[in-house]
XYZ file of C-alpha atoms in Angstrom:
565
model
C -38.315 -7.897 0.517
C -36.115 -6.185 3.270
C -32.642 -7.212 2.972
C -30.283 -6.843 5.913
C -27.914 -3.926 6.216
C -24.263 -5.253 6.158
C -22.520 -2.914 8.845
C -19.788 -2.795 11.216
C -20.249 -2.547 14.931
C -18.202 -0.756 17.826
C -16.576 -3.759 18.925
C -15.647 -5.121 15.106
C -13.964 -1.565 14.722
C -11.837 -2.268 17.693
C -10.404 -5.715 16.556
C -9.768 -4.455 13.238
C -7.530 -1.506 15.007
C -6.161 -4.211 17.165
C -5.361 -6.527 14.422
C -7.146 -9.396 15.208
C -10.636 -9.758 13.491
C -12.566 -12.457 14.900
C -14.160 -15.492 12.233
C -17.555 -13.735 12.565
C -15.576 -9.734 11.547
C -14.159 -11.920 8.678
C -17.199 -13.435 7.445
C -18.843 -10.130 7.476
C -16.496 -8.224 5.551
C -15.898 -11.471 3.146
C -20.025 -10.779 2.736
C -20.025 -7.393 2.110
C -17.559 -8.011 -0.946
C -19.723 -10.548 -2.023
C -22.855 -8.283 -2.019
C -20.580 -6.057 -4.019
C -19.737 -7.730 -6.702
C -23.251 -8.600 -7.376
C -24.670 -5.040 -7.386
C -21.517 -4.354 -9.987
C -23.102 -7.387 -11.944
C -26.707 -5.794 -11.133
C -24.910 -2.201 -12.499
C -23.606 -3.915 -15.642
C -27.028 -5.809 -16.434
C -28.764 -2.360 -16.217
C -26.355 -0.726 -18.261
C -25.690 -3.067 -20.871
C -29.877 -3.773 -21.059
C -29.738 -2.316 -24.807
C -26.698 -3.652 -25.718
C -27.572 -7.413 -26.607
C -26.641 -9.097 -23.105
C -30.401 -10.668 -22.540
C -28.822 -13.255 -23.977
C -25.790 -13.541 -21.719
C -27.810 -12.678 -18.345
C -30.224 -15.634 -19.829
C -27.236 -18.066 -20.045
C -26.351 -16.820 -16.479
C -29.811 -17.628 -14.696
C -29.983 -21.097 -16.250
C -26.296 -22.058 -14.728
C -27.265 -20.612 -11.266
C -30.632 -22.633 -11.444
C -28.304 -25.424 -12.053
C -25.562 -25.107 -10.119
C -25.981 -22.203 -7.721
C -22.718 -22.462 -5.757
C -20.409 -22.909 -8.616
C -22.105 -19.691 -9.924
C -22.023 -17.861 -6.902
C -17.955 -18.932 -6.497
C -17.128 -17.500 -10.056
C -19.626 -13.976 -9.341
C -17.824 -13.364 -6.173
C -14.166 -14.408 -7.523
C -11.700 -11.697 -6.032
C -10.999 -10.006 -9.501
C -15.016 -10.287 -10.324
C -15.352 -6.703 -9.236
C -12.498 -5.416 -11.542
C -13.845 -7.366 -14.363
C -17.341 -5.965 -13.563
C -15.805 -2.076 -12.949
C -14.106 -2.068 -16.647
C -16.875 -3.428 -18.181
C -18.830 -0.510 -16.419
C -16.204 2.144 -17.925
C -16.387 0.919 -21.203
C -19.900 -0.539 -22.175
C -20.221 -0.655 -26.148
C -20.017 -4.208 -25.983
C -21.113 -7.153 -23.064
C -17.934 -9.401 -23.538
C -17.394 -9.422 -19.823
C -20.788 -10.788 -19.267
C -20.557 -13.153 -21.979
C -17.375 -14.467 -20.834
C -18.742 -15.238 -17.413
C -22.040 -16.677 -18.646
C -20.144 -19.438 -21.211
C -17.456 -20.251 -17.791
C -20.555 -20.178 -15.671
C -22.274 -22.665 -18.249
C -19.868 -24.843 -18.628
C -19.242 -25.475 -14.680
C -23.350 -26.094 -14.317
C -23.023 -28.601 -16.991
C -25.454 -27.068 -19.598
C -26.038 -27.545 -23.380
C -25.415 -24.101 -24.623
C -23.994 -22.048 -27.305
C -22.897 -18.334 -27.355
C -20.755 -15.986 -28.904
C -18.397 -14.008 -27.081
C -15.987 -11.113 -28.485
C -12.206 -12.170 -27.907
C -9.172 -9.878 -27.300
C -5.976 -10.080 -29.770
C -6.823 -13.797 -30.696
C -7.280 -15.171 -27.267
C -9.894 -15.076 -24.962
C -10.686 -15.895 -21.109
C -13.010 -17.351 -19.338
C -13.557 -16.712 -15.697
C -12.775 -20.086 -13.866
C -12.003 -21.916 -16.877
C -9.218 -21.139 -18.622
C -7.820 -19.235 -21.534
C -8.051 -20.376 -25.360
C -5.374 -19.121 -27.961
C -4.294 -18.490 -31.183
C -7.781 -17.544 -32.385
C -8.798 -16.531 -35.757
C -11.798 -13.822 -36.290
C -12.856 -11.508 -33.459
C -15.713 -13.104 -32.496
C -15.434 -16.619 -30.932
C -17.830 -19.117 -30.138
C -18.222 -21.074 -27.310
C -19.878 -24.487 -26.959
C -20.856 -26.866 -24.146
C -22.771 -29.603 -23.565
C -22.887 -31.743 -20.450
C -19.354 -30.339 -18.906
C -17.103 -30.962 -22.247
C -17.100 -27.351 -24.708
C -15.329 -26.432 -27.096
C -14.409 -22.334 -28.321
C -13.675 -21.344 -31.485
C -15.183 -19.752 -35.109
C -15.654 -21.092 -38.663
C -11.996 -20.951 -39.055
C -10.463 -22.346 -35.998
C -11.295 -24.267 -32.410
C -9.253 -24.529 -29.421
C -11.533 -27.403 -27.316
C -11.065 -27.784 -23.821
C -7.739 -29.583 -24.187
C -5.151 -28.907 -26.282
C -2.343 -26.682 -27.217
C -4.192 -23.775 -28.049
C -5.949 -24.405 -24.524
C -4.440 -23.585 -21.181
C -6.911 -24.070 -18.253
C -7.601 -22.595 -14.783
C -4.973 -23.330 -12.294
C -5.150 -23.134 -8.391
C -2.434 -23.589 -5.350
C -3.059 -25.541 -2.425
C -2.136 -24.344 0.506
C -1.764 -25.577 4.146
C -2.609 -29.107 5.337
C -4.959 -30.430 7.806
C -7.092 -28.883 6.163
C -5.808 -27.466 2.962
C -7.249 -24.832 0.486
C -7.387 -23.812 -2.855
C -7.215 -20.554 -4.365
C -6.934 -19.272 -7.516
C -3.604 -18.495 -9.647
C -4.668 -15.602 -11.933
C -1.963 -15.492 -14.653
C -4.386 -14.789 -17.449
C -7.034 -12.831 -16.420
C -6.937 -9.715 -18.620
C -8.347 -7.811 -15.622
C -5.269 -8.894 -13.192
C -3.894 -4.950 -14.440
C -6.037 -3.279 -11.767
C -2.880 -3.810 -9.311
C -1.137 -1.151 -10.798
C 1.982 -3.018 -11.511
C 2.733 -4.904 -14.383
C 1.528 -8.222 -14.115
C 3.668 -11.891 -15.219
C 3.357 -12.955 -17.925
C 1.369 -16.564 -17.488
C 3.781 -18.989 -15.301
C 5.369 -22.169 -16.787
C 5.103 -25.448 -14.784
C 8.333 -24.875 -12.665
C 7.411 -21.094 -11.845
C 4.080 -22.573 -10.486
C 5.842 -25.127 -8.266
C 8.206 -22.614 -6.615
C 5.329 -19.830 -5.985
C 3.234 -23.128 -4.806
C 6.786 -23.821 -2.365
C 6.971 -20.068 -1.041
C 3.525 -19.664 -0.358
C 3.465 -22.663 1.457
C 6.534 -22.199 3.192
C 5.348 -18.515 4.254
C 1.869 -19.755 5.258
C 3.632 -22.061 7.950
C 5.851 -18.903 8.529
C 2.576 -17.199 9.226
C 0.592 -19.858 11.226
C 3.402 -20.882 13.597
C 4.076 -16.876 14.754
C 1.338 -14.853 13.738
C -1.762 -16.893 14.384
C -4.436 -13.572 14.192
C -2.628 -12.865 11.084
C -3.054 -16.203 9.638
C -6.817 -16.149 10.614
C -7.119 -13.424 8.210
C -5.058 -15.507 5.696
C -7.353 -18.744 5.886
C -10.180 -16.828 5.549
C -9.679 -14.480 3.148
C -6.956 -15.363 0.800
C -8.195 -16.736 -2.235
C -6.377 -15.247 -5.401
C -2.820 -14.665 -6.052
C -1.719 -12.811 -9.285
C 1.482 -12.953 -10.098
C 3.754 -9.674 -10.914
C 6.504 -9.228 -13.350
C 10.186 -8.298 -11.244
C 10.680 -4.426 -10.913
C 13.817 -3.027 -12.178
C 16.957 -3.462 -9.741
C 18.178 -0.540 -8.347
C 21.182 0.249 -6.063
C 19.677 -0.899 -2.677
C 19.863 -4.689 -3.484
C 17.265 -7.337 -4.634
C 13.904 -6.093 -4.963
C 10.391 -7.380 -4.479
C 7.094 -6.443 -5.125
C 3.948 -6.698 -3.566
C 0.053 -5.402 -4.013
C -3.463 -5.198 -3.266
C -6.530 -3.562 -4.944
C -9.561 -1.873 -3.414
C -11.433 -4.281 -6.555
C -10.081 -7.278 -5.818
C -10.754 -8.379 -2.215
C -9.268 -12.074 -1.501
C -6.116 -11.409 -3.362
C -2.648 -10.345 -3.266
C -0.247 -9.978 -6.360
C 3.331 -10.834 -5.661
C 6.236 -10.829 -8.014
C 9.154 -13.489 -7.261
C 10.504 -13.085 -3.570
C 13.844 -13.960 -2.716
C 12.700 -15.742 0.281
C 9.583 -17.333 1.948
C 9.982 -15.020 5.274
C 9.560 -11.828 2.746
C 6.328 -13.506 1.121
C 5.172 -13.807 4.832
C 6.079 -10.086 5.063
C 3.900 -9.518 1.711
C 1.237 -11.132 2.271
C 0.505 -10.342 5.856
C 0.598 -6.596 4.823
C -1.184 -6.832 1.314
C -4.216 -8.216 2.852
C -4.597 -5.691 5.925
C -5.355 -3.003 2.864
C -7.508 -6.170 1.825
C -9.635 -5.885 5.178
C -9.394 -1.875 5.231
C -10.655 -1.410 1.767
C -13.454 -3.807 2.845
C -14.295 -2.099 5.940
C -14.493 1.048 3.952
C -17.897 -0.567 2.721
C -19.155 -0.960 5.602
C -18.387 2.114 7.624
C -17.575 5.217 6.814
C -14.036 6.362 8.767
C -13.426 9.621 6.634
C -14.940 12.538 5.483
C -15.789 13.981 2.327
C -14.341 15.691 0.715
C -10.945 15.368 1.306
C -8.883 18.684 1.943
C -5.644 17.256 4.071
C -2.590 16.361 2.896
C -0.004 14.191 5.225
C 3.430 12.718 5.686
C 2.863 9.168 5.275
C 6.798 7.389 5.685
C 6.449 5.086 3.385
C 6.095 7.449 0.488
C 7.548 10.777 -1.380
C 4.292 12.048 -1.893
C 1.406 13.553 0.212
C -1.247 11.484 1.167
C -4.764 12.294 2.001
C -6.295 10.924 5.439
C -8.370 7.992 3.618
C -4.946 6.985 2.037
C -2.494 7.295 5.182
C -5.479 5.668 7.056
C -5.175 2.214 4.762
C -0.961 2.954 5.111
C -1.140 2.791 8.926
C -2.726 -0.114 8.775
C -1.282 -2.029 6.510
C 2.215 -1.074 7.912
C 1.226 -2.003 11.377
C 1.306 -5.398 10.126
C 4.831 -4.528 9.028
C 5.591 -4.044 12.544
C 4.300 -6.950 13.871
C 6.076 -9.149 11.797
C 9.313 -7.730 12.515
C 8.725 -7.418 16.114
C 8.008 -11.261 16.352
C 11.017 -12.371 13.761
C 13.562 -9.643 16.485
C 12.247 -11.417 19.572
C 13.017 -14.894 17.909
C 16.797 -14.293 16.096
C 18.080 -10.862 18.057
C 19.553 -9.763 14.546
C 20.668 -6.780 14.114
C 18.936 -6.472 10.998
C 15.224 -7.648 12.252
C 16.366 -5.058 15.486
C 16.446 -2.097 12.807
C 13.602 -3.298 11.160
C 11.060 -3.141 14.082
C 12.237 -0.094 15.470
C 12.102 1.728 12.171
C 8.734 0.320 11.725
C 7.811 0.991 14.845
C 8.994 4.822 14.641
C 7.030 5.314 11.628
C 4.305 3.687 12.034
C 3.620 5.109 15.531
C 4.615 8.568 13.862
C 2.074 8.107 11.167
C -1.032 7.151 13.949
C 0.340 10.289 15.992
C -0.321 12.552 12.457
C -4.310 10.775 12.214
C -4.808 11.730 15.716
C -4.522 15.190 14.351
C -6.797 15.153 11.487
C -9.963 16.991 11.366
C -11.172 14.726 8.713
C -12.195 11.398 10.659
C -15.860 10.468 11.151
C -16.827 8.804 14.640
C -15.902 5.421 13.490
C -12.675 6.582 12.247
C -11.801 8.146 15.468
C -12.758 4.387 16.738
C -10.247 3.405 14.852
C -7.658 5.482 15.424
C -7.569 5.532 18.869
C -7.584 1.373 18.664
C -4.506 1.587 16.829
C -2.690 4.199 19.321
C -3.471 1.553 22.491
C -2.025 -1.295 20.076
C 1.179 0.893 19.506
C 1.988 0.043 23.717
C 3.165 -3.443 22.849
C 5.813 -2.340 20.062
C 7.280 0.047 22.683
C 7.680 -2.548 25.914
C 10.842 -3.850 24.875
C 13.259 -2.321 22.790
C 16.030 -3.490 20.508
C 19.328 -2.373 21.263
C 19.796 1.434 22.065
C 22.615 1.703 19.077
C 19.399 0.245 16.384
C 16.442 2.331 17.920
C 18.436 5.385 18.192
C 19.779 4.458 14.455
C 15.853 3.821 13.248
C 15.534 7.294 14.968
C 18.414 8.736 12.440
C 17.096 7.685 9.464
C 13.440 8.406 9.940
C 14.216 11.985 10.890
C 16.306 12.360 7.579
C 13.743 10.813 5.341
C 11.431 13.623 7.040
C 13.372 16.171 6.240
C 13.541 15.339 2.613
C 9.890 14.514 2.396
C 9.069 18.255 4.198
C 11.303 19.975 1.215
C 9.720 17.908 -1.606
C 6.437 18.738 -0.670
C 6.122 22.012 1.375
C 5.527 25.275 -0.104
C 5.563 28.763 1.348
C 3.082 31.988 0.847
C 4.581 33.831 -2.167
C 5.454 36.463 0.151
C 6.456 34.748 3.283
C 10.515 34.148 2.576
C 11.001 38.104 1.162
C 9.385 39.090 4.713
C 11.334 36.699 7.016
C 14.982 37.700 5.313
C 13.874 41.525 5.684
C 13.157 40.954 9.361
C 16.535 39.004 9.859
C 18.787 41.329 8.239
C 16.748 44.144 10.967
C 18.005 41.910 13.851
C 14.120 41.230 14.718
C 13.057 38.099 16.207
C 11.203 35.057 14.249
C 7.976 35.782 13.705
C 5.399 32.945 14.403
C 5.534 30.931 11.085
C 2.057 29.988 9.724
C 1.562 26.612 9.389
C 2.916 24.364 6.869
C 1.352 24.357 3.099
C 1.526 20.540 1.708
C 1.594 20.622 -1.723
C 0.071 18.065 -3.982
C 2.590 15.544 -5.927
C 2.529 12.450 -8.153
C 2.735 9.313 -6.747
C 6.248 7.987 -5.282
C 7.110 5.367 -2.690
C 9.817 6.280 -0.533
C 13.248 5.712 -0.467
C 15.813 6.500 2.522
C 18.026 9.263 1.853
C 21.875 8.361 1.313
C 22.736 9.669 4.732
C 19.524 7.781 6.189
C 20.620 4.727 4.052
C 24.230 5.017 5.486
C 23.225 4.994 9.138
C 21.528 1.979 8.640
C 24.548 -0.125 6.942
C 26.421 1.138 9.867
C 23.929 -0.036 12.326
C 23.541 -3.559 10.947
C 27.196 -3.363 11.324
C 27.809 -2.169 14.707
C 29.948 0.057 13.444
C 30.415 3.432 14.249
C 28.407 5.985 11.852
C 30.305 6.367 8.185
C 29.409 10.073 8.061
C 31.807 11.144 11.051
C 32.010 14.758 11.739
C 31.251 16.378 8.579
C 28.998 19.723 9.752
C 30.941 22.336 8.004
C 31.165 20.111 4.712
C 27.396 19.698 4.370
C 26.828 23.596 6.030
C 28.893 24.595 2.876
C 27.175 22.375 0.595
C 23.676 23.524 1.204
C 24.761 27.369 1.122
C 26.043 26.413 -2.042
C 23.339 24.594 -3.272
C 20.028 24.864 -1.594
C 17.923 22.646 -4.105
C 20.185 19.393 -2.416
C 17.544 17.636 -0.330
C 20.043 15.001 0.438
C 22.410 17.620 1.385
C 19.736 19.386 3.727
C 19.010 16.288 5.276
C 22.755 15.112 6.082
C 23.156 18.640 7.557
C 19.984 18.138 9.835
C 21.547 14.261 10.886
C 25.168 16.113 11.502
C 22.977 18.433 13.893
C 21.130 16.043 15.613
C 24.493 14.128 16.657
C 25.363 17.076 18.576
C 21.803 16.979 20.189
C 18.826 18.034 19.236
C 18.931 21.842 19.525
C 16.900 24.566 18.330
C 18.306 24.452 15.002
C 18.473 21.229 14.675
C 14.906 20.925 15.404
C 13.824 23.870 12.845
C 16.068 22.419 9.954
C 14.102 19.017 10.739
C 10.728 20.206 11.813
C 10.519 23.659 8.958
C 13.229 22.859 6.738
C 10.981 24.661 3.638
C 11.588 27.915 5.732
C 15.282 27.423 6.764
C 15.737 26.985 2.496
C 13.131 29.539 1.546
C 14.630 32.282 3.951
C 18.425 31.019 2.475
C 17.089 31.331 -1.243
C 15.893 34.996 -0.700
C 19.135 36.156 1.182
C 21.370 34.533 -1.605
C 19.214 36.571 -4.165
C 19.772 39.909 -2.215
C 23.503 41.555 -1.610
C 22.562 43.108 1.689
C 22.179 39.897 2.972
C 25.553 38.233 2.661
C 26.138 37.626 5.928
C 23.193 35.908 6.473
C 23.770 33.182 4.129
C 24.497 30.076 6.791
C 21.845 27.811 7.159
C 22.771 26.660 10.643
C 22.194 30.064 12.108
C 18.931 30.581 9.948
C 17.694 27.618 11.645
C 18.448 28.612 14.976
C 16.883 32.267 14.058
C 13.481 30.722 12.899
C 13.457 27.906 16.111
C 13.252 31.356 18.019
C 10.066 32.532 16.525
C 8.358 29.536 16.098
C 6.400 27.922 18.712
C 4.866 25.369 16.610
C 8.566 23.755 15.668
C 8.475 20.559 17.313
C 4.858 19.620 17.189
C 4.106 19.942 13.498
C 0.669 18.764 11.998
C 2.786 16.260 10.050
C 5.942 15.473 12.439
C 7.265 12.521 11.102
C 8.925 11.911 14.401
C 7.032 10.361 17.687
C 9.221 10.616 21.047
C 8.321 7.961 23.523
């Protein structure tokens, strides 16, 4: 039998890079992940043939013979492929398939009885629900005509109960609504890479059911592609436990997962315009990753290493491909939410955005690493960038969004640049000989664990000022931060204050090498403080301005974090 090849065309590239996937783009990509999930289940079958699942994949036939759609719903569940991917990993024993072949008995209505392992006492079933407080390792599950029962000799939790909490879903929308499915138990709900809630009482479920709602109107009265996407495609929300606090106010959480297509995982938001926000963005990585299946928009294997301005650490072109995109929808939202309250606040917020995101599509126009379709998809996103840039917030907030996205550059380019061993020894010998910059060589990005960003203080204080209309809380402070960094050159925060204190006084040539090289400005600064003949070279401001003189590159950087209009 010849099978049809699931595959994104020209013209489905270009709405995805334009944001707005058509119902038959949406379909596909909902039917690749489908197709997915039941090769992983294919995967698992083969691998587990030896390992006493006939029995399981047995129980599994007779409910899709039975019920075929109510099979096919809990195969293709959004967290089936994590499920399927960790019971892949670790194979000694078939309780994933088990699992799923009792929940897919007992919504086709069968007669059955199997035994599947359980995990500390409790144990899930896909669809179903979640029985606790079990007694012996190995429970056993019972059904006959839709009512079952699980348990062992010892103890049995039936399908009501205390000891028996079932599958819950959210409606959403009216006219028509929808369901989808609140995963607060499902073991696999980790593959988020947060921590997830623990399972919701009856009040937290109303108030998620509230926000959600609330954002989804959010959603469909402004952002109508965007809530295409949502109708579509949403169909799994996983709750996350609250991160820590931390000085910059309330926090929030959000996530998506390259195995769990159809759902977002959301901790408590303080409001339903940020679950809008969340959701909107978590499930553009949602189409991306699915795309990804589809088409291939990057090559193998991955060398490059980027500024993406969302996070402290590098990312590769596959990674800062899924940022872009995701953070596009960012943009978006707040450009909408500024044209509708002219805040201040929503002002900033689209012209940071904006800044960045535009910044970060500049940096893949670069890359060396993009297959055809990815150059597609690129170059979509570049012509979407004209609408963000046709009207403008206030000059005070776009100049401001300017401010702090140049000093959370310069940070990022000291945190993750290196230099040739030998590089800063020859630079401070040439400018104690009163010779001119040589041409630098480009910049070396260095690997580095995973971080999301955070503005810098000075990046975080021209912000509060902005939102204020207030003038600038740093005032004239060159010399301070000039001494500070002589003093200490490991202060990031300090080189990046001294950069903003620059730019205020225009952007000159050093100004423009401490924010474009700053690993050079430091690394020729470290090796003069480390040598007495050098004492008079020990100013950073006029190492700056030595190394803007020999570098033509400074200014148009591989990974310039900064896009002028």
């Amino acid at each position: 039998m010849n099978l049809p090849e699931l595959a994104l065309s020209g013209d489905q590239i270009d709405e995805l890079a334009l944001r707005r996937p058509s119902a038959a783009t949406l379909q596909l990509l909902r039917v690749g992940q489908a197709a997915r999930r039941r090769l992983l289940l294919l995967a698992l079958r083969t691998e587990l043939a030896d390992r006493g699942a006939a029995e399981a994949f047995a129980l599994l036939a007779r409910a899709a013979g039975a019920a075929p759609a109510e099979v096919e719903e809990l195969v293709t569940r959004p967290l089936a492929g994590a499920a399927a991917v960790r019971a892949l990993r670790t194979p000694k024993e078939a309780g994933y398939v088990r699992a799923l072949a009792a929940a897919a008995a007992i919504r086709a209505g069968l007669r059955f009885s199997i035994d599947v392992p359980d995990t500390d006492g409790s144990l899930f079933l896909p669809g179903v629900g979640t029985a606790r407080d079990l007694h012996c390792r190995t429970a056993r599950v019972t059904g006959d005509l839709g009512a079952f029962s699980v348990g062992c000799p010892h103890r049995t939790a039936p399908g009501a109960g205390s000891r028996w909490s079932p599958h819950r879903f959210l409606t959403l929308g009216d006219d028509p609504s929808w369901r989808i499915d609140l995963e607060d138990h499902d073991p696999d709900r980790a593959c988020f890479d947060h921590r997830p809630a623990e399972p919701l009482g009856a009040d937290a479920v109303e108030a998620l059911q509230s926000h959600l709602n609330k954002a989804w109107r959010l959603i469909a009265a402004d952002h109508p592609g965007y809530a295409l996407v949502v109708r579509t495609c949403l169909r799994a929300v996983v709750p996350l436990a609250d991160p820590e606090q931390s000085g910059d106010g309330e926090r929030a959480a959000g996530a998506s997962s390259s195995l769990a297509f159809g759902s977002v995982a959301l901790s408590r938001m303080p409001d339903p315009h940020a679950t809008a926000l969340m959701v909107m963005h978590e499930l553009q990585h949602n189409l991306l990753d699915a795309a990804f299946d589809l088409a291939d928009f990057t090559e193998e294997p991955a060398r490059e290493l980027h500024h993406a301005p969302w996070r402290l650490d590098p990312r590769p072109v596959r990674s800062l491909l899924q940022g872009v995109h995701a953070h596009a929808a960012v943009t978006d939202y707040w450009a909408v939410r500024w044209r509708h309250d002219g805040s201040p606040g929503s002002g900033f917020e689209f012209a940071f955005w904006r800044e960045v995101t535009t910044a970060a599509i500049g940096t893949l126009r670069r890359s060396a690493e993009l297959t055809p379709a990815g150059r597609r998809l690129v170059r979509g996103m570049w012509r979407a960038t004209e609408d963000w840039w046709r009207a403008d917030p206030s000059p005070e907030l776009a100049a401001a969004a300017r401010q702090v996205t140049t000093a959370d550059a310069v940070r990022w380019r000291l945190r993750n640049r290196g230099t040739a061993p030998d590089l800063p020894e020859s630079l401070k010998d040439s400018l104690l000989r009163g010779e001119r910059c040589p041409v630098l060589p480009p910049p070396i990005v260095q690997q580095a664990d995973p971080e999301p960003a955070r503005h810098t203080r000075i990046g975080a204080a021209v912000r509060r000022s902005a939102l204020r209309g207030a003038p600038s809380e740093d005032g004239d402070e060159l010399d301070t931060w000039r001494a500070t960094v002589a003093a200490d050159p490991d202060d990031e925060e300090a080189w990046a204050a001294l950069a903003h204190q620059l730019t205020l006084r225009g952007r000159g040539p050093a100004a423009t090498a401490l924010i474009e090289r700053p690993e050079i400005v430091r690394a020729v600064l470290l090796a003069g403080r480390a040598d007495p003949a050098a004492t008079e070279h020990r100013d950073p401001v006029r190492i700056a301005a030595w190394v803007a003189e020999g570098d033509d590159q400074v200014g148009d950087t591989p990974d310039s974090a900064q896009y002028y209009r």
